[in-house]
Amino acid sequence: MKRTIIVMVIVALLCSAGLMANGVSEGTPIVTLRFEQFSGTDSNDSGPALKEMIAAFEAKNPNIKVELQTIGYDDYFTQLQSKVVGGNASDVFELNFENFVSYASEGALADIDKMVGDTAGFNQTALGAFKYDGIQYGVPCSFSNVVLFYNKALFDKAGIAYPTDDWTWTDMEKAGKAIRALGNDIYGLYRPTTFHEFYKGVKQNGGALMTEDGKAFTMTLVQNVETLERMVGWQNDSNIMPTEAQMGGMGDWDLFKSGRLGMIVTGIWGFSDFTTGCSFDWDIIVEPGNTQHASHFFANGYVVSATSKHQKEAAMLASFLGGSREAAQIRVKANWELPPVNYEDILASYLQITPPENREAVFKSLDYLVTPPVVKQQAEMQDIIGGYLSQVVYKKMDAKSALEACQAELEAKITL
Amino acid sequence: MNFGNEKMIDSGRRGWRRALPFLLPSLIGMVLFAYLPILISLFLSFTSWSGISRISLTHGFFKFVHENFLGLQNYQEIIRSSEFWTVLSHNFYFIVLYLPLMLVFSLTCAVIINSKTKGSGIYRVIFYIPVLTSWVAAALIWKWFLSFEYGPINNILSFFGIEGPLWLQSETLAMPSIVLASVWKDMGFYGMIFYGGLKGIDPTYYEAAQIDGASRKQLFFKVTLPMLSSVTFYVVMLSLINAFQLFPQVMVMAKDAGPNGATQVMVERIYKYAFRFGKMGYATAYSWILFVIIFFFTFIQKRIEKRWVNYDV
Amino acid sequence: MSEKHETHFWFYLIGTAISIIALVPFLWMISTSFKSNGALLALPIEWIPKKPTFESYSKLFQLSGFLSSSFNSLFVAVLSVSVGLLSASAAAFAFAKLRFKGKDLLFMVFIASLMIPSQVSFIPLYLIMNNLRLTNKLIALVVPCVFKAFAVFMLRQQIMSIPDAYMDAASLDGASLGKTFFRIILPMCRTSLVTLAIILFMDSWNDYLLPLVLMTSKEHFTLPILLNSLSGEFKTSFNLLMAGSLLSMIPILIVYVCSQKYFSNGLQVGGIKG
């Protein structure tokens, strides 16, 4: 037995020596870029689309080769952080809006202000989201907003008119109640009381979570309290929105696709999934507000690592994938969110794809964009606020006291 | 007895010189891959490092220390925070439910495998299968399993006319659900340990008791259990250490804290502070506090073991 | 006679009950892996998919790098087990049979390492590996296996129960410690070695966070890294995941079933000497 073990170890060590020396030699590329990201996965069309974009880039730049690594969202940031700390991050990597500020402020990103080339084709709001302290650290690669989706079949069944872009909460509640009445497991609306929905909801009611200059929290504004009470009411009072219990672990999209949900507020990244997964007709409208409209703005972007040895090429890759016509066209075809560009013809082709019919709502919503409060301790702040919102939902605290306690905790823990 | 020979043999074995070559690989590994990272993390726990900026021993190390050194502040903040005590209580809740259930199940498994009846070999294979899964897969399955509408558990319960409750979504049943999944996964493993213990019991004890006219039940409680006491202590110690470090199940089954934070536990908080909130220094302090807690309980256990365990020779 | 029958009855009843509990989640896993996307959410619940399909499996096999990453995983796992067992059994031998100053204290130090939550040593560990220039090399996944406290713990138990007489006889015959270790002690630890081999194999095979961070080029990915890339931010196909997890479990299952005869003594941990 001893002999077998020793032989195995020796053989294995020899093989590993072989593997270590394994340089898969291809034709001599001059620069190899490592690129990692999470939003384009092979489990839907986005993965192949990304590969197409990369191929187009390589065709245009024959001296650059791109090595792509796709990592699941759940582990993406953990492993990214480790690599950044170790000085080993990929040349180009993806960040979402929330994490961008942390990385930029810790010096992990390269200043690509001068290297991105002509940025006129980018949607300027999206481009601005990747600026920190006035310097451009990244380029947006996709952006999306949130709209209200509705199930036409259920509306027909309840005998009510389809929603329009100028609906308000009151209209939404009325329709929700009518649809809820259709059956015990049919629900009218899905709009949970979470951090993201809340900061947008207060804006739709004329409130805000922070002052304009971002120097102080304003959780206890009357409009905020009203908003919270109303949002929780959708779940606990009229029950047009299912409680966690009623959802029973089912996903919100799944509920909508199963045809048992009248309206859902979610992102336009759901288009491709709903197109293939819904057996009924559906459409969208600009999200209804109370005193005004407000719609989320999310953007993902590509940044260049401060430790990259090929910053210029990396910036070119990022810029191409984010803002070139070719990439934008591929993205539109694959129904993979919105390319952050303002090329009229590409946007026009975006509008032509249906469903949904009312794609203009996506662009109309751009007039009412709100972003989450940009704070370095982003995740921690969300965690704290989310905790208090949850207390109200579970009826452990009333809206007013929850917001007051939240304000106190935020002031204690978050430095603005 | 040949005393001359004994001395020769002993001096051959004694001393570090002889032991070192055997110990060396493990030792090097231990220092490099276990204790060095731990010491680094101890150092970090005295700083306010975010976990994102680079640190290196060569450049700017003193600047880093100067800007970020906090002394014991992280520790003080943690002990004063109500969050720490809440999550600690959640860990205790898990342990209080998990330990007894796990002991019962694994002991039962062991007894069954140990029985001379036909088929015990098959059971031995089957009971261990859950141990072989990865936690990620197992947690996903259980999450689905316990789903109120789509999960088989409630489906089965409904065959018996019982309306299955909400599992992972209810504040009260969320942690018990995690306990269920954990017991399922671990029972085979601890079962095998108990099985080893059962095998080690000298059959003469049973024979003696049987001659005295003991029934099966008495045999079990008066002979088997006491003889298993040292193994039981080992099992309790191992599972306690494991239970304090409860993590992958919670992350997968109850992402984002579970219903109203009911399943937030120590390691989940450590992970979030380290990798989501950019507060690595704080997270390492948390993890050292956890270590002290685990060490404390293990120490108490060892004390109890000295007094209670039956080490019959 | 009837007491025996009664015991048999209880034995089968409880045994079957526990087996069902142990196996049902698997059956669910298998069944889900054969479902198409639509069937995943069908109500009433389909235990046996009405329209079973191989599409999840074919998607997995078509994933570029599926075979190479499986091979990498296998390679790393086999090496890890060999290195781990050799190193741990050597250390266990030293703790069990040799005498040296500070032995008990050192052993405590070994065991104490089990009590430290791993999440936070993760980044320092990565930094160390980075400094040792071990990034993006498969060997990096094997090297840490040189220290496995739990294995040392178990092997020490087993070696302690080997009567000293064997060692005495060997040294009387003039055998060096090394020879004694390899020819006499190791073979007598067969049970623990096999049990540990399975545990170590599993740990290595399923490990994904450290490999995810260390391996940056495709040729070096292991299987869990590949499977991980299938989880999207918003949508994860359960059937794909289940199929992937099942495939991933197959080698471990095979190894386990084949090694059953070594398990006849269970895992020796307690201090009772026979």
PDB file of C-alpha atoms in Angstrom, chain A residues 150-287:
ATOM      1  CA  TYR A 150     -49.240  44.338 -16.298  1.00  0.00           C
ATOM      2  CA  ASN A 151     -51.042  41.200 -17.325  1.00  0.00           C
ATOM      3  CA  LYS A 152     -53.579  42.086 -20.010  1.00  0.00           C
ATOM      4  CA  ALA A 153     -55.550  38.888 -19.575  1.00  0.00           C
ATOM      5  CA  LEU A 154     -56.235  39.572 -15.913  1.00  0.00           C
ATOM      6  CA  PHE A 155     -57.267  43.124 -16.642  1.00  0.00           C
ATOM      7  CA  ASP A 156     -59.701  41.837 -19.230  1.00  0.00           C
ATOM      8  CA  LYS A 157     -61.091  39.336 -16.774  1.00  0.00           C
ATOM      9  CA  ALA A 158     -61.646  42.000 -14.157  1.00  0.00           C
ATOM     10  CA  GLY A 159     -63.221  44.219 -16.754  1.00  0.00           C
ATOM     11  CA  ILE A 160     -61.027  47.239 -16.127  1.00  0.00           C
ATOM     12  CA  ALA A 161     -59.182  49.505 -18.494  1.00  0.00           C
ATOM     13  CA  TYR A 162     -55.506  48.990 -19.163  1.00  0.00           C
ATOM     14  CA  PRO A 163     -53.100  51.221 -17.240  1.00  0.00           C
ATOM     15  CA  THR A 164     -51.686  54.305 -18.906  1.00  0.00           C
ATOM     16  CA  ASP A 165     -48.522  56.288 -18.431  1.00  0.00           C
ATOM     17  CA  ASP A 166     -50.256  58.875 -16.297  1.00  0.00           C
ATOM     18  CA  TRP A 167     -51.673  56.601 -13.687  1.00  0.00           C
ATOM     19  CA  THR A 168     -51.177  57.394 -10.023  1.00  0.00           C
ATOM     20  CA  TRP A 169     -51.093  55.215  -6.922  1.00  0.00           C
ATOM     21  CA  THR A 170     -54.829  55.587  -6.511  1.00  0.00           C
ATOM     22  CA  ASP A 171     -55.512  54.163  -9.965  1.00  0.00           C
ATOM     23  CA  MET A 172     -53.050  51.377  -9.270  1.00  0.00           C
ATOM     24  CA  GLU A 173     -54.734  50.528  -5.982  1.00  0.00           C
ATOM     25  CA  LYS A 174     -58.187  50.434  -7.546  1.00  0.00           C
ATOM     26  CA  ALA A 175     -57.072  48.084 -10.267  1.00  0.00           C
ATOM     27  CA  GLY A 176     -55.167  46.000  -7.760  1.00  0.00           C
ATOM     28  CA  LYS A 177     -58.263  45.505  -5.649  1.00  0.00           C
ATOM     29  CA  ALA A 178     -60.358  44.536  -8.641  1.00  0.00           C
ATOM     30  CA  ILE A 179     -57.886  41.916  -9.714  1.00  0.00           C
ATOM     31  CA  ARG A 180     -57.367  40.631  -6.190  1.00  0.00           C
ATOM     32  CA  ALA A 181     -61.049  39.957  -6.004  1.00  0.00           C
ATOM     33  CA  LEU A 182     -60.777  37.528  -8.902  1.00  0.00           C
ATOM     34  CA  GLY A 183     -59.554  34.725  -6.732  1.00  0.00           C
ATOM     35  CA  ASN A 184     -57.845  33.659  -3.571  1.00  0.00           C
ATOM     36  CA  ASP A 185     -54.493  33.102  -5.137  1.00  0.00           C
ATOM     37  CA  ILE A 186     -54.645  35.913  -7.604  1.00  0.00           C
ATOM     38  CA  TYR A 187     -52.900  39.072  -6.581  1.00  0.00           C
ATOM     39  CA  GLY A 188     -53.131  42.586  -7.840  1.00  0.00           C
ATOM     40  CA  LEU A 189     -49.688  44.059  -7.413  1.00  0.00           C
ATOM     41  CA  TYR A 190     -46.119  43.193  -6.540  1.00  0.00           C
ATOM     42  CA  ARG A 191     -44.162  46.030  -5.072  1.00  0.00           C
ATOM     43  CA  PRO A 192     -42.374  45.035  -1.892  1.00  0.00           C
ATOM     44  CA  THR A 193     -41.327  47.360   0.884  1.00  0.00           C
ATOM     45  CA  THR A 194     -37.609  47.064   0.397  1.00  0.00           C
ATOM     46  CA  PHE A 195     -34.855  49.626   0.358  1.00  0.00           C
ATOM     47  CA  HIS A 196     -34.922  50.181  -3.393  1.00  0.00           C
ATOM     48  CA  GLU A 197     -38.676  50.460  -3.596  1.00  0.00           C
ATOM     49  CA  PHE A 198     -38.761  52.718  -0.599  1.00  0.00           C
ATOM     50  CA  TYR A 199     -36.277  55.359  -1.670  1.00  0.00           C
ATOM     51  CA  LYS A 200     -38.111  55.577  -4.957  1.00  0.00           C
ATOM     52  CA  GLY A 201     -41.517  55.502  -3.334  1.00  0.00           C
ATOM     53  CA  VAL A 202     -40.751  58.478  -1.122  1.00  0.00           C
ATOM     54  CA  LYS A 203     -39.612  60.417  -4.153  1.00  0.00           C
ATOM     55  CA  GLN A 204     -42.889  59.573  -5.851  1.00  0.00           C
ATOM     56  CA  ASN A 205     -44.572  61.230  -2.910  1.00  0.00           C
ATOM     57  CA  GLY A 206     -42.399  64.288  -2.701  1.00  0.00           C
ATOM     58  CA  GLY A 207     -40.212  63.032   0.109  1.00  0.00           C
ATOM     59  CA  ALA A 208     -36.553  62.023   0.240  1.00  0.00           C
ATOM     60  CA  LEU A 209     -34.209  59.937   2.315  1.00  0.00           C
ATOM     61  CA  MET A 210     -31.397  62.470   2.300  1.00  0.00           C
ATOM     62  CA  THR A 211     -30.941  66.145   1.682  1.00  0.00           C
ATOM     63  CA  GLU A 212     -30.049  67.217  -1.842  1.00  0.00           C
ATOM     64  CA  ASP A 213     -26.432  67.750  -0.994  1.00  0.00           C
ATOM     65  CA  GLY A 214     -26.182  64.334   0.584  1.00  0.00           C
ATOM     66  CA  LYS A 215     -24.983  65.697   3.894  1.00  0.00           C
ATOM     67  CA  ALA A 216     -27.784  64.562   6.152  1.00  0.00           C
ATOM     68  CA  PHE A 217     -30.433  61.892   6.408  1.00  0.00           C
ATOM     69  CA  THR A 218     -34.049  62.949   6.387  1.00  0.00           C
ATOM     70  CA  MET A 219     -35.826  59.723   7.182  1.00  0.00           C
ATOM     71  CA  THR A 220     -38.511  61.210   9.339  1.00  0.00           C
ATOM     72  CA  LEU A 221     -40.154  63.530   6.796  1.00  0.00           C
ATOM     73  CA  VAL A 222     -43.943  63.402   6.848  1.00  0.00           C
ATOM     74  CA  GLN A 223     -44.032  62.317   3.214  1.00  0.00           C
ATOM     75  CA  ASN A 224     -41.726  59.413   4.021  1.00  0.00           C
ATOM     76  CA  VAL A 225     -43.957  58.236   6.838  1.00  0.00           C
ATOM     77  CA  GLU A 226     -47.016  58.466   4.616  1.00  0.00           C
ATOM     78  CA  THR A 227     -45.267  56.516   1.884  1.00  0.00           C
ATOM     79  CA  LEU A 228     -44.193  53.784   4.213  1.00  0.00           C
ATOM     80  CA  GLU A 229     -47.669  53.450   5.663  1.00  0.00           C
ATOM     81  CA  ARG A 230     -49.214  53.251   2.237  1.00  0.00           C
ATOM     82  CA  MET A 231     -46.720  50.751   0.877  1.00  0.00           C
ATOM     83  CA  VAL A 232     -47.104  48.472   3.857  1.00  0.00           C
ATOM     84  CA  GLY A 233     -50.840  48.860   3.516  1.00  0.00           C
ATOM     85  CA  TRP A 234     -50.760  47.261   0.080  1.00  0.00           C
ATOM     86  CA  GLN A 235     -49.545  44.134   1.754  1.00  0.00           C
ATOM     87  CA  ASN A 236     -51.109  44.127   5.161  1.00  0.00           C
ATOM     88  CA  ASP A 237     -54.378  46.011   4.711  1.00  0.00           C
ATOM     89  CA  SER A 238     -55.833  45.567   1.277  1.00  0.00           C
ATOM     90  CA  ASN A 239     -53.566  42.614   0.573  1.00  0.00           C
ATOM     91  CA  ILE A 240     -53.414  43.439  -3.098  1.00  0.00           C
ATOM     92  CA  MET A 241     -49.782  42.558  -2.669  1.00  0.00           C
ATOM     93  CA  PRO A 242     -48.998  39.105  -1.299  1.00  0.00           C
ATOM     94  CA  THR A 243     -47.159  38.830   1.998  1.00  0.00           C
ATOM     95  CA  GLU A 244     -43.939  36.804   2.215  1.00  0.00           C
ATOM     96  CA  ALA A 245     -46.042  34.051   3.634  1.00  0.00           C
ATOM     97  CA  GLN A 246     -48.417  34.068   0.725  1.00  0.00           C
ATOM     98  CA  MET A 247     -45.540  34.009  -1.705  1.00  0.00           C
ATOM     99  CA  GLY A 248     -44.346  30.883  -0.001  1.00  0.00           C
ATOM    100  CA  GLY A 249     -40.844  31.121  -1.351  1.00  0.00           C
ATOM    101  CA  MET A 250     -41.908  31.652  -4.918  1.00  0.00           C
ATOM    102  CA  GLY A 251     -40.090  34.323  -6.877  1.00  0.00           C
ATOM    103  CA  ASP A 252     -41.920  37.451  -7.913  1.00  0.00           C
ATOM    104  CA  TRP A 253     -41.217  36.935 -11.605  1.00  0.00           C
ATOM    105  CA  ASP A 254     -42.415  33.383 -11.325  1.00  0.00           C
ATOM    106  CA  LEU A 255     -45.668  34.590  -9.854  1.00  0.00           C
ATOM    107  CA  PHE A 256     -46.166  36.997 -12.719  1.00  0.00           C
ATOM    108  CA  LYS A 257     -45.294  34.394 -15.320  1.00  0.00           C
ATOM    109  CA  SER A 258     -47.720  31.936 -13.811  1.00  0.00           C
ATOM    110  CA  GLY A 259     -50.479  34.382 -14.687  1.00  0.00           C
ATOM    111  CA  ARG A 260     -51.601  34.997 -11.141  1.00  0.00           C
ATOM    112  CA  LEU A 261     -50.326  38.525 -10.698  1.00  0.00           C
ATOM    113  CA  GLY A 262     -51.920  41.597 -12.193  1.00  0.00           C
ATOM    114  CA  MET A 263     -49.112  44.110 -11.956  1.00  0.00           C
ATOM    115  CA  ILE A 264     -45.461  43.962 -11.073  1.00  0.00           C
ATOM    116  CA  VAL A 265     -42.923  46.710 -10.687  1.00  0.00           C
ATOM    117  CA  THR A 266     -39.618  45.428 -11.901  1.00  0.00           C
ATOM    118  CA  GLY A 267     -36.753  46.158 -14.221  1.00  0.00           C
ATOM    119  CA  ILE A 268     -36.647  46.151 -17.973  1.00  0.00           C
ATOM    120  CA  TRP A 269     -34.111  43.382 -17.759  1.00  0.00           C
ATOM    121  CA  GLY A 270     -37.124  41.152 -17.406  1.00  0.00           C
ATOM    122  CA  PHE A 271     -38.187  41.658 -21.001  1.00  0.00           C
ATOM    123  CA  SER A 272     -36.527  38.606 -22.468  1.00  0.00           C
ATOM    124  CA  ASP A 273     -37.576  36.336 -19.656  1.00  0.00           C
ATOM    125  CA  PHE A 274     -41.182  37.472 -19.782  1.00  0.00           C
ATOM    126  CA  THR A 275     -41.269  37.186 -23.528  1.00  0.00           C
ATOM    127  CA  THR A 276     -40.377  33.538 -23.414  1.00  0.00           C
ATOM    128  CA  GLY A 277     -42.073  32.688 -20.141  1.00  0.00           C
ATOM    129  CA  CYS A 278     -45.494  34.330 -20.258  1.00  0.00           C
ATOM    130  CA  SER A 279     -48.325  32.637 -22.011  1.00  0.00           C
ATOM    131  CA  PHE A 280     -50.518  35.746 -21.862  1.00  0.00           C
ATOM    132  CA  ASP A 281     -50.243  39.240 -23.326  1.00  0.00           C
ATOM    133  CA  TRP A 282     -48.521  41.839 -21.241  1.00  0.00           C
ATOM    134  CA  ASP A 283     -47.373  45.423 -21.564  1.00  0.00           C
ATOM    135  CA  ILE A 284     -45.729  48.178 -19.553  1.00  0.00           C
ATOM    136  CA  ILE A 285     -46.295  51.707 -18.381  1.00  0.00           C
ATOM    137  CA  VAL A 286     -44.224  54.335 -16.675  1.00  0.00           C
ATOM    138  CA  GLU A 287     -44.351  53.560 -13.002  1.00  0.00           C
TER     139      GLU A 287
END
